[in-house]
Amino acid sequence: MAGQSDPHISIFSAEEVEFMAEDELIEIVPNLRMDPLNFICGDFGPFLPQIATQVPFWLAVALKKRGKCAIRPPQWMSVENLTRVLERERESQGAFQVLPFHYVEISRLLFDHARDDIPDMYMVRSLIEDIRDVRIHKVETSLEKFSGTSAVKIPNLSAMEVNIIRPFVGRALQAFYKHDNPEKIPDVDRASSAQTRAANNEPRMDSGIGGLKVAMSLPDDQWYQWFLTVFSSFFALQRPLRR
Amino acid sequence: MANYYNIDDILAEEEFVPVVFHKAANGVIIDPSSETNSVEQGAKVELPLWLAQELYLRQAISISVPACFSQRTRLEIQADAACVDLKSRSQYFYEFGCKIAPLVGDKTIEILLLSAFKIRYKEILTKAYTAVFTTTSKFLTLLTKEETNLYEAAQASMAAFKKWRMGGPRLQRASVLGRKRKPLD
């Protein structure tokens, strides 16, 4: 019981988020002929020269490093699309534009490995950096506005942005929850109250922190477990220590 | 119970609270400057919170509002919560307030804590992500332990992101392999 609640919220490092981004599918144009590759995650191929195929990103990078393919940049990475997204980001104050979940990591990986495959590379790169700056500022301003609630809803946030604000927002929400309603929690058996409280809160937080929950990449039961361990400690605080 | 081994929780209970004894106690050295080893009834002493809680359960004392929640502090917080130096009052201001509130029976403490925290949280937020390290050193001395945790978490994640953005090798050589070892003779 002593080690039940972990005060440190588990965080992903930036490299880990990048690792998870490499599972996305991307189109390549191979220049060799190869039989289908059978992996645990799926079968890819057969590879024929000049025929575009969809492969996961890590496979694309591996083939590119060996000089066996050319990576085709994804649809959303054209200059027109990015300029349009940037304009809309600057106009709308509260909402975020729809961008792929891992756009930061994918763009960085492409710049590192597939520089010659992207037309207007410098333009694209500066546009993406601008978009990212605008979005991060928007996140900060929207975090200022919420105060005193237990759930935050920010749709259309990308994985890297969520990773940046995750420890801060997690701890801040915990602190708000602790100070906000210490009196409303009934002093009953802690396990049952934690269960019912979590069950009541679960649908609300589920829709509330949609982006956060998805970005933490926890399956549903693990999320539930994390929720219980984090918040059960605050129910426990209400009982006097009996020796 | 889940916080039994939490260091911050233990340290938060170390804070002193003023109490008034209802019963006389013998054989205890609570006040180092007194000559006798006892405390008589009606004496006002400062005890740490963990001791005061236990004696309160046995109805031996009554706890009064500690100094860090005095009227002066409340006025300061109402004036401008962001600049109040909470660290000098008590490093565990918020946890301490949460624990004290049921013992003293003062409902206004939670409201005070909540409002103070809301305002300071905004300040932390604006400074944590954008400012350079050296410029906010004066502000950092005003924060309690809890707020410092928040601030450092935000700074660490931002710094890690920037470092990742710079690039660099994905695989790093372990430091153990760095040094050349001389062959054993």
Tab-separated table of C-alpha atoms in Angstrom:
chain	number	residue	atom	x	y	z
A	1	MET	CA	0.000	0.000	0.000
A	2	ALA	CA	2.886	2.301	0.613
A	3	GLY	CA	4.246	2.226	-2.900
A	4	GLN	CA	0.866	2.411	-4.552
A	5	SER	CA	0.809	5.893	-5.918
A	6	ASP	CA	3.725	7.087	-7.938
A	7	PRO	CA	4.210	10.815	-7.474
A	8	HIS	CA	6.209	11.008	-10.684
A	9	ILE	CA	3.990	10.921	-13.706
A	10	SER	CA	5.498	8.639	-16.285
A	11	ILE	CA	6.851	10.642	-19.171
A	12	PHE	CA	8.124	9.795	-22.585
A	13	SER	CA	11.374	11.204	-23.766
A	14	ALA	CA	11.474	12.887	-27.144
A	15	GLU	CA	13.337	9.987	-28.653
A	16	GLU	CA	10.665	7.588	-27.525
A	17	VAL	CA	7.949	9.650	-29.155
A	18	GLU	CA	10.016	9.677	-32.316
A	19	PHE	CA	10.346	5.925	-32.094
A	20	MET	CA	6.596	5.547	-31.900
A	21	ALA	CA	6.182	7.913	-34.835
A	22	GLU	CA	8.190	5.582	-37.008
A	23	ASP	CA	5.288	3.183	-37.178
A	24	GLU	CA	3.413	5.422	-39.547
A	25	LEU	CA	3.063	4.292	-43.122
A	26	ILE	CA	4.771	6.221	-45.877
A	27	GLU	CA	5.127	5.775	-49.593
A	28	ILE	CA	8.418	4.839	-51.170
A	29	VAL	CA	9.610	4.233	-54.675
A	30	PRO	CA	12.098	1.378	-54.614
A	31	ASN	CA	14.734	0.914	-57.237
A	32	LEU	CA	15.261	-2.751	-56.807
A	33	ARG	CA	13.324	-5.943	-57.006
A	34	MET	CA	12.747	-7.788	-53.777
A	35	ASP	CA	10.487	-10.491	-52.445
A	36	PRO	CA	7.848	-9.660	-49.890
A	37	LEU	CA	9.195	-9.043	-46.405
A	38	ASN	CA	7.374	-10.754	-43.585
A	39	PHE	CA	7.503	-8.960	-40.256
A	40	ILE	CA	5.574	-9.398	-37.067
A	41	CYS	CA	3.734	-6.162	-37.742
A	42	GLY	CA	2.765	-7.181	-41.270
A	43	ASP	CA	3.925	-8.158	-44.695
A	44	PHE	CA	5.330	-5.579	-47.092
A	45	GLY	CA	6.200	-5.959	-50.716
A	46	PRO	CA	6.883	-7.366	-53.176
A	47	PHE	CA	9.128	-4.491	-54.183
A	48	LEU	CA	9.313	-3.765	-57.887
A	49	PRO	CA	11.369	-0.971	-59.382
A	50	GLN	CA	9.515	2.323	-59.792
A	51	ILE	CA	6.322	1.000	-58.293
A	52	ALA	CA	5.244	2.944	-55.196
A	53	THR	CA	4.510	0.897	-52.078
A	54	GLN	CA	3.448	1.718	-48.559
A	55	VAL	CA	5.870	0.718	-45.851
A	56	PRO	CA	6.393	1.756	-42.232
A	57	PHE	CA	8.696	4.644	-41.682
A	58	TRP	CA	11.501	2.718	-40.039
A	59	LEU	CA	11.671	0.404	-42.999
A	60	ALA	CA	11.696	3.350	-45.386
A	61	VAL	CA	14.589	4.976	-43.544
A	62	ALA	CA	16.525	1.723	-43.468
A	63	LEU	CA	16.093	1.219	-47.193
A	64	LYS	CA	16.975	4.811	-47.901
A	65	LYS	CA	20.185	4.572	-45.955
A	66	ARG	CA	21.211	1.658	-48.093
A	67	GLY	CA	20.319	3.582	-51.205
A	68	LYS	CA	17.586	1.243	-52.279
A	69	CYS	CA	14.638	3.553	-52.513
A	70	ALA	CA	13.418	7.111	-52.760
A	71	ILE	CA	10.933	8.361	-50.195
A	72	ARG	CA	7.937	10.229	-51.446
A	73	PRO	CA	6.885	12.986	-49.038
A	74	PRO	CA	3.350	12.646	-47.686
A	75	GLN	CA	0.397	14.595	-49.027
A	76	TRP	CA	0.191	17.113	-46.222
A	77	MET	CA	3.764	18.194	-46.696
A	78	SER	CA	3.345	20.322	-49.790
A	79	VAL	CA	4.117	24.017	-49.675
A	80	GLU	CA	0.552	25.070	-50.522
A	81	ASN	CA	-0.991	22.899	-47.873
A	82	LEU	CA	1.413	24.074	-45.213
A	83	THR	CA	0.937	27.743	-46.076
A	84	ARG	CA	-2.785	27.305	-45.844
A	85	VAL	CA	-2.493	25.561	-42.481
A	86	LEU	CA	-0.199	28.279	-41.199
A	87	GLU	CA	-2.621	31.027	-42.177
A	88	ARG	CA	-5.509	29.268	-40.497
A	89	GLU	CA	-3.453	28.689	-37.366
A	90	ARG	CA	-2.670	32.349	-37.117
A	91	GLU	CA	-6.274	33.383	-37.627
A	92	SER	CA	-8.093	31.099	-35.219
A	93	GLN	CA	-7.210	31.815	-31.654
A	94	GLY	CA	-8.613	28.814	-29.888
A	95	ALA	CA	-8.742	25.963	-32.345
A	96	PHE	CA	-5.932	23.907	-33.772
A	97	GLN	CA	-5.773	22.837	-37.359
A	98	VAL	CA	-5.940	19.196	-38.237
A	99	LEU	CA	-2.440	17.913	-38.753
A	100	PRO	CA	-1.137	14.390	-38.644
A	101	PHE	CA	-0.501	13.223	-35.148
A	102	HIS	CA	3.239	12.824	-35.590
A	103	TYR	CA	3.934	15.635	-38.002
A	104	VAL	CA	6.853	17.031	-36.017
A	105	GLU	CA	8.732	13.768	-35.832
A	106	ILE	CA	7.998	12.732	-39.398
A	107	SER	CA	9.149	16.056	-40.758
A	108	ARG	CA	12.350	15.927	-38.774
A	109	LEU	CA	13.130	12.402	-39.851
A	110	LEU	CA	12.506	13.294	-43.466
A	111	PHE	CA	14.821	16.270	-43.276
A	112	ASP	CA	17.535	14.179	-41.756
A	113	HIS	CA	17.406	11.239	-44.104
A	114	ALA	CA	15.533	12.131	-47.264
A	115	ARG	CA	16.656	15.657	-47.958
A	116	ASP	CA	16.826	15.337	-51.707
A	117	ASP	CA	13.384	13.800	-52.050
A	118	ILE	CA	11.479	16.841	-50.881
A	119	PRO	CA	10.948	19.693	-53.303
A	120	ASP	CA	11.493	23.188	-51.791
A	121	MET	CA	12.983	21.709	-48.704
A	122	TYR	CA	13.947	24.928	-46.968
A	123	MET	CA	10.553	26.457	-47.529
A	124	VAL	CA	8.793	23.417	-46.127
A	125	ARG	CA	11.108	23.323	-43.161
A	126	SER	CA	10.587	26.953	-42.224
A	127	LEU	CA	6.829	26.609	-42.638
A	128	ILE	CA	6.712	23.635	-40.316
A	129	GLU	CA	8.784	25.418	-37.721
A	130	ASP	CA	6.474	28.416	-37.878
A	131	ILE	CA	3.416	26.228	-37.523
A	132	ARG	CA	4.962	24.554	-34.525
A	133	ASP	CA	5.791	27.830	-32.821
A	134	VAL	CA	2.308	29.188	-33.334
A	135	ARG	CA	0.731	26.032	-31.999
A	136	ILE	CA	2.885	25.921	-28.895
A	137	HIS	CA	2.012	29.507	-28.091
A	138	LYS	CA	-1.640	28.713	-28.553
A	139	VAL	CA	-1.349	25.806	-26.173
A	140	GLU	CA	0.195	28.006	-23.542
A	141	THR	CA	-2.467	30.679	-23.826
A	142	SER	CA	-5.255	28.142	-23.664
A	143	LEU	CA	-3.680	26.593	-20.580
A	144	GLU	CA	-3.776	29.952	-18.896
A	145	LYS	CA	-7.491	30.236	-19.430
A	146	PHE	CA	-8.486	26.997	-17.822
A	147	SER	CA	-8.224	27.112	-14.064
A	148	GLY	CA	-10.045	25.275	-11.360
A	149	THR	CA	-11.417	22.487	-13.502
A	150	SER	CA	-10.337	18.899	-13.444
A	151	ALA	CA	-10.442	18.125	-17.121
A	152	VAL	CA	-8.933	19.903	-20.085
A	153	LYS	CA	-9.978	19.385	-23.654
A	154	ILE	CA	-7.593	20.323	-26.422
A	155	PRO	CA	-8.435	18.608	-29.691
A	156	ASN	CA	-6.055	18.194	-32.618
A	157	LEU	CA	-2.848	18.380	-30.671
A	158	SER	CA	0.149	16.483	-31.983
A	159	ALA	CA	2.240	13.903	-30.160
A	160	MET	CA	5.319	16.010	-29.593
A	161	GLU	CA	3.359	18.995	-28.334
A	162	VAL	CA	1.461	16.814	-25.913
A	163	ASN	CA	4.728	15.349	-24.730
A	164	ILE	CA	6.097	18.784	-23.942
A	165	ILE	CA	3.200	19.840	-21.772
A	166	ARG	CA	2.418	16.449	-20.276
A	167	PRO	CA	4.361	16.619	-16.962
A	168	PHE	CA	3.372	20.187	-16.318
A	169	VAL	CA	-0.317	19.782	-17.049
A	170	GLY	CA	-0.493	16.513	-15.176
A	171	ARG	CA	0.934	17.973	-12.021
A	172	ALA	CA	-1.058	21.167	-12.311
A	173	LEU	CA	-4.305	19.245	-12.712
A	174	GLN	CA	-3.434	17.129	-9.696
A	175	ALA	CA	-2.804	20.198	-7.603
A	176	PHE	CA	-6.037	21.841	-8.717
A	177	TYR	CA	-7.988	18.724	-7.956
A	178	LYS	CA	-6.428	18.490	-4.524
A	179	HIS	CA	-7.263	22.044	-3.561
A	180	ASP	CA	-10.600	22.289	-5.204
A	181	ASN	CA	-12.911	19.832	-3.512
A	182	PRO	CA	-11.506	18.219	-0.403
A	183	GLU	CA	-14.832	18.409	1.407
A	184	LYS	CA	-17.059	16.701	-1.095
A	185	ILE	CA	-15.402	13.319	-0.833
A	186	PRO	CA	-17.299	11.062	1.600
A	187	ASP	CA	-15.252	9.333	4.234
A	188	VAL	CA	-16.127	5.765	3.351
A	189	ASP	CA	-14.032	2.745	2.548
A	190	ARG	CA	-11.292	3.995	0.305
A	191	ALA	CA	-11.334	1.238	-2.284
A	192	SER	CA	-15.033	1.464	-3.003
A	193	SER	CA	-15.035	5.235	-3.091
A	194	ALA	CA	-12.098	5.246	-5.455
A	195	GLN	CA	-13.892	2.804	-7.730
A	196	THR	CA	-17.150	4.713	-7.826
A	197	ARG	CA	-15.438	8.075	-8.103
A	198	ALA	CA	-13.291	6.859	-10.929
A	199	ALA	CA	-16.260	5.263	-12.656
A	200	ASN	CA	-18.197	8.508	-12.419
A	201	ASN	CA	-15.288	10.558	-13.577
A	202	GLU	CA	-14.092	8.193	-16.238
A	203	PRO	CA	-16.515	9.131	-19.032
A	204	ARG	CA	-16.095	12.805	-18.274
A	205	MET	CA	-12.342	12.699	-18.337
A	206	ASP	CA	-12.398	10.391	-21.285
A	207	SER	CA	-14.106	12.933	-23.469
A	208	GLY	CA	-12.406	15.781	-21.712
A	209	ILE	CA	-8.802	14.869	-22.175
A	210	GLY	CA	-9.238	13.129	-25.480
A	211	GLY	CA	-5.986	14.325	-26.933
A	212	LEU	CA	-4.070	13.723	-23.758
A	213	LYS	CA	-5.307	10.197	-23.341
A	214	VAL	CA	-4.633	9.243	-26.903
A	215	ALA	CA	-1.226	10.766	-26.807
A	216	MET	CA	-0.250	8.898	-23.689
A	217	SER	CA	-0.776	5.834	-25.834
A	218	LEU	CA	-2.102	3.796	-22.972
A	219	PRO	CA	-4.685	1.138	-23.615
A	220	ASP	CA	-7.924	1.662	-21.794
A	221	ASP	CA	-7.307	-0.550	-18.818
A	222	GLN	CA	-3.859	0.897	-18.197
A	223	TRP	CA	-5.298	4.399	-18.332
A	224	TYR	CA	-7.889	3.369	-15.792
A	225	GLN	CA	-5.150	1.946	-13.599
A	226	TRP	CA	-3.088	5.101	-13.862
A	227	PHE	CA	-6.123	7.191	-13.063
A	228	LEU	CA	-6.893	5.152	-9.990
A	229	THR	CA	-3.372	5.222	-8.615
A	230	VAL	CA	-3.026	8.943	-9.154
A	231	PHE	CA	-6.309	9.949	-7.651
A	232	SER	CA	-6.741	7.356	-4.970
A	233	SER	CA	-3.955	8.974	-3.010
A	234	PHE	CA	-6.030	12.107	-2.623
A	235	PHE	CA	-8.980	10.196	-1.247
A	236	ALA	CA	-6.568	8.587	1.170
A	237	LEU	CA	-5.442	11.953	2.474
A	238	GLN	CA	-8.805	12.568	4.042
A	239	ARG	CA	-8.456	9.855	6.655
A	240	PRO	CA	-6.472	10.591	9.789
A	241	LEU	CA	-3.499	8.405	10.295
A	242	ARG	CA	-4.401	5.759	12.812
A	243	ARG	CA	-1.470	4.109	14.541
B	1	MET	CA	-1.867	6.029	3.542
B	2	ALA	CA	-0.510	6.134	0.053
B	3	ASN	CA	1.686	9.047	1.015
B	4	TYR	CA	3.214	7.391	4.025
B	5	TYR	CA	6.638	7.055	2.443
B	6	ASN	CA	6.468	10.215	0.400
B	7	ILE	CA	9.307	12.479	1.447
B	8	ASP	CA	7.418	15.662	0.706
B	9	ASP	CA	4.550	14.511	2.846
B	10	ILE	CA	6.834	13.671	5.754
B	11	LEU	CA	8.574	17.006	5.516
B	12	ALA	CA	5.280	18.846	5.276
B	13	GLU	CA	4.270	17.381	8.610
B	14	GLU	CA	7.391	18.789	10.210
B	15	GLU	CA	5.998	22.289	10.254
B	16	PHE	CA	5.254	23.821	13.614
B	17	VAL	CA	1.778	24.622	14.834
B	18	PRO	CA	0.890	26.518	17.991
B	19	VAL	CA	-1.126	24.428	20.427
B	20	VAL	CA	-2.656	24.894	23.834
B	21	PHE	CA	-2.405	21.998	26.253
B	22	HIS	CA	-5.548	20.869	28.044
B	23	LYS	CA	-3.839	18.359	30.287
B	24	ALA	CA	-0.549	18.576	32.039
B	25	ALA	CA	2.224	16.382	30.720
B	26	ASN	CA	5.134	15.078	32.729
B	27	GLY	CA	8.546	13.929	31.687
B	28	VAL	CA	8.609	15.619	28.294
B	29	ILE	CA	11.040	18.224	27.112
B	30	ILE	CA	9.042	20.211	24.668
B	31	ASP	CA	10.289	23.640	25.494
B	32	PRO	CA	14.093	23.490	25.664
B	33	SER	CA	14.372	26.643	27.680
B	34	SER	CA	12.107	25.619	30.576
B	35	GLU	CA	13.654	24.217	33.728
B	36	THR	CA	11.252	21.443	34.553
B	37	ASN	CA	10.527	18.464	32.348
B	38	SER	CA	6.825	19.021	32.253
B	39	VAL	CA	4.202	21.109	30.565
B	40	GLU	CA	1.361	22.432	32.637
B	41	GLN	CA	-2.212	22.859	31.591
B	42	GLY	CA	-3.004	25.849	29.480
B	43	ALA	CA	0.529	26.307	28.231
B	44	LYS	CA	1.105	27.463	24.706
B	45	VAL	CA	3.783	25.515	22.858
B	46	GLU	CA	4.852	25.004	19.289
B	47	LEU	CA	4.712	21.385	18.208
B	48	PRO	CA	5.367	19.719	14.863
B	49	LEU	CA	2.255	18.721	13.015
B	50	TRP	CA	2.658	14.956	13.294
B	51	LEU	CA	2.835	15.197	17.065
B	52	ALA	CA	0.016	17.690	17.246
B	53	GLN	CA	-2.252	15.402	15.204
B	54	GLU	CA	-1.783	12.501	17.555
B	55	LEU	CA	-2.346	14.548	20.664
B	56	TYR	CA	-5.414	16.076	19.085
B	57	LEU	CA	-6.898	12.613	18.559
B	58	ARG	CA	-6.372	11.937	22.235
B	59	GLN	CA	-7.970	15.284	23.047
B	60	ALA	CA	-4.994	16.534	24.966
B	61	ILE	CA	-4.537	19.774	23.083
B	62	SER	CA	-6.339	22.227	20.910
B	63	ILE	CA	-4.715	23.568	17.787
B	64	SER	CA	-4.843	27.176	16.751
B	65	VAL	CA	-4.194	28.630	13.338
B	66	PRO	CA	-0.491	28.603	12.564
B	67	ALA	CA	1.447	31.758	11.824
B	68	CYS	CA	1.783	31.208	8.106
B	69	PHE	CA	-1.976	31.524	7.655
B	70	SER	CA	-2.282	34.639	9.750
B	71	GLN	CA	-4.269	37.670	8.789
B	72	ARG	CA	-1.186	39.417	7.498
B	73	THR	CA	-0.492	36.653	5.034
B	74	ARG	CA	-4.068	36.623	3.878
B	75	LEU	CA	-4.014	40.320	3.180
B	76	GLU	CA	-0.798	39.954	1.254
B	77	ILE	CA	-2.215	37.154	-0.847
B	78	GLN	CA	-5.348	39.102	-1.578
B	79	ALA	CA	-3.275	42.055	-2.648
B	80	ASP	CA	-1.043	40.245	-5.084
B	81	ALA	CA	-0.682	36.512	-4.854
B	82	ALA	CA	2.059	36.240	-7.416
B	83	CYS	CA	4.668	38.170	-5.461
B	84	VAL	CA	4.140	36.755	-2.023
B	85	ASP	CA	7.153	34.891	-0.783
B	86	LEU	CA	5.501	31.675	0.293
B	87	LYS	CA	8.778	29.861	0.624
B	88	SER	CA	9.894	31.884	3.612
B	89	ARG	CA	6.624	31.233	5.410
B	90	SER	CA	6.597	27.554	4.829
B	91	GLN	CA	8.065	25.498	2.068
B	92	TYR	CA	5.084	23.195	2.028
B	93	PHE	CA	2.455	25.872	2.142
B	94	TYR	CA	-0.262	24.057	0.242
B	95	GLU	CA	0.115	20.604	1.769
B	96	PHE	CA	0.320	22.112	5.195
B	97	GLY	CA	-2.880	24.028	4.627
B	98	CYS	CA	-4.687	20.933	3.440
B	99	LYS	CA	-3.698	19.026	6.557
B	100	ILE	CA	-4.391	21.825	8.975
B	101	ALA	CA	-7.849	22.643	7.665
B	102	PRO	CA	-9.767	19.723	9.249
B	103	LEU	CA	-7.889	20.087	12.533
B	104	VAL	CA	-8.412	23.751	13.102
B	105	GLY	CA	-11.909	23.830	11.677
B	106	ASP	CA	-11.272	26.824	9.510
B	107	LYS	CA	-13.091	26.668	6.196
B	108	THR	CA	-11.539	29.724	4.704
B	109	ILE	CA	-8.114	28.163	4.394
B	110	GLU	CA	-9.008	26.056	1.378
B	111	ILE	CA	-10.515	28.975	-0.461
B	112	LEU	CA	-7.432	30.985	0.277
B	113	LEU	CA	-5.151	28.225	-0.959
B	114	LEU	CA	-7.131	27.710	-4.109
B	115	SER	CA	-7.226	31.342	-5.094
B	116	ALA	CA	-3.564	31.836	-4.336
B	117	PHE	CA	-2.608	28.785	-6.315
B	118	LYS	CA	-4.651	29.798	-9.324
B	119	ILE	CA	-2.950	33.134	-9.638
B	120	ARG	CA	0.532	31.819	-9.053
B	121	TYR	CA	-0.040	28.990	-11.470
B	122	LYS	CA	-0.599	31.459	-14.257
B	123	GLU	CA	2.673	33.154	-13.456
B	124	ILE	CA	4.521	29.867	-13.408
B	125	LEU	CA	3.029	28.908	-16.721
B	126	THR	CA	4.060	32.034	-18.520
B	127	LYS	CA	7.561	31.956	-17.152
B	128	ALA	CA	8.283	28.268	-17.346
B	129	TYR	CA	8.172	27.711	-21.043
B	130	THR	CA	9.571	30.834	-22.463
B	131	ALA	CA	12.025	32.521	-20.161
B	132	VAL	CA	15.714	31.866	-20.050
B	133	PHE	CA	17.026	30.307	-16.896
B	134	THR	CA	18.875	33.244	-15.383
B	135	THR	CA	16.203	35.892	-15.584
B	136	THR	CA	13.685	34.178	-13.369
B	137	SER	CA	15.954	33.294	-10.493
B	138	LYS	CA	14.323	35.891	-8.320
B	139	PHE	CA	10.894	34.474	-8.996
B	140	LEU	CA	12.011	30.957	-8.175
B	141	THR	CA	12.798	31.871	-4.590
B	142	LEU	CA	9.151	32.688	-4.007
B	143	LEU	CA	7.792	29.277	-4.909
B	144	THR	CA	6.954	26.447	-2.579
B	145	LYS	CA	8.217	22.956	-3.202
B	146	GLU	CA	5.106	21.959	-5.086
B	147	GLU	CA	5.287	24.884	-7.446
B	148	THR	CA	8.991	24.361	-7.972
B	149	ASN	CA	8.227	20.827	-9.066
B	150	LEU	CA	5.775	22.143	-11.632
B	151	TYR	CA	8.236	24.660	-12.917
B	152	GLU	CA	11.099	22.229	-13.224
B	153	ALA	CA	8.941	19.655	-14.943
B	154	ALA	CA	7.981	22.168	-17.597
B	155	GLN	CA	11.529	23.373	-18.057
B	156	ALA	CA	12.927	19.877	-18.311
B	157	SER	CA	10.474	18.795	-20.954
B	158	MET	CA	11.065	21.938	-22.993
B	159	ALA	CA	14.829	21.552	-22.772
B	160	ALA	CA	14.613	17.918	-23.795
B	161	PHE	CA	12.513	18.832	-26.794
B	162	LYS	CA	14.956	21.497	-27.906
B	163	LYS	CA	17.852	19.135	-27.536
B	164	TRP	CA	16.045	16.576	-29.634
B	165	ARG	CA	15.283	19.146	-32.266
B	166	MET	CA	18.955	20.003	-32.652
B	167	GLY	CA	19.560	16.537	-33.844
B	168	GLY	CA	22.412	14.386	-32.816
B	169	PRO	CA	23.171	10.718	-32.887
B	170	ARG	CA	20.336	8.399	-32.066
B	171	LEU	CA	22.630	5.880	-30.431
B	172	GLN	CA	24.970	7.089	-27.784
B	173	ARG	CA	28.115	5.353	-26.766
B	174	ALA	CA	28.070	4.261	-23.143
B	175	SER	CA	30.495	6.155	-21.008
B	176	VAL	CA	31.937	2.941	-19.642
B	177	LEU	CA	33.389	2.130	-23.041
B	178	GLY	CA	34.971	5.516	-23.438
B	179	ARG	CA	38.292	5.082	-21.757
B	180	LYS	CA	41.029	2.991	-23.173
B	181	ARG	CA	42.138	0.334	-20.801
B	182	LYS	CA	45.740	-0.526	-20.407
B	183	PRO	CA	46.537	-4.171	-20.874
B	184	LEU	CA	47.247	-5.951	-17.660
B	185	ASP	CA	50.809	-6.959	-17.242
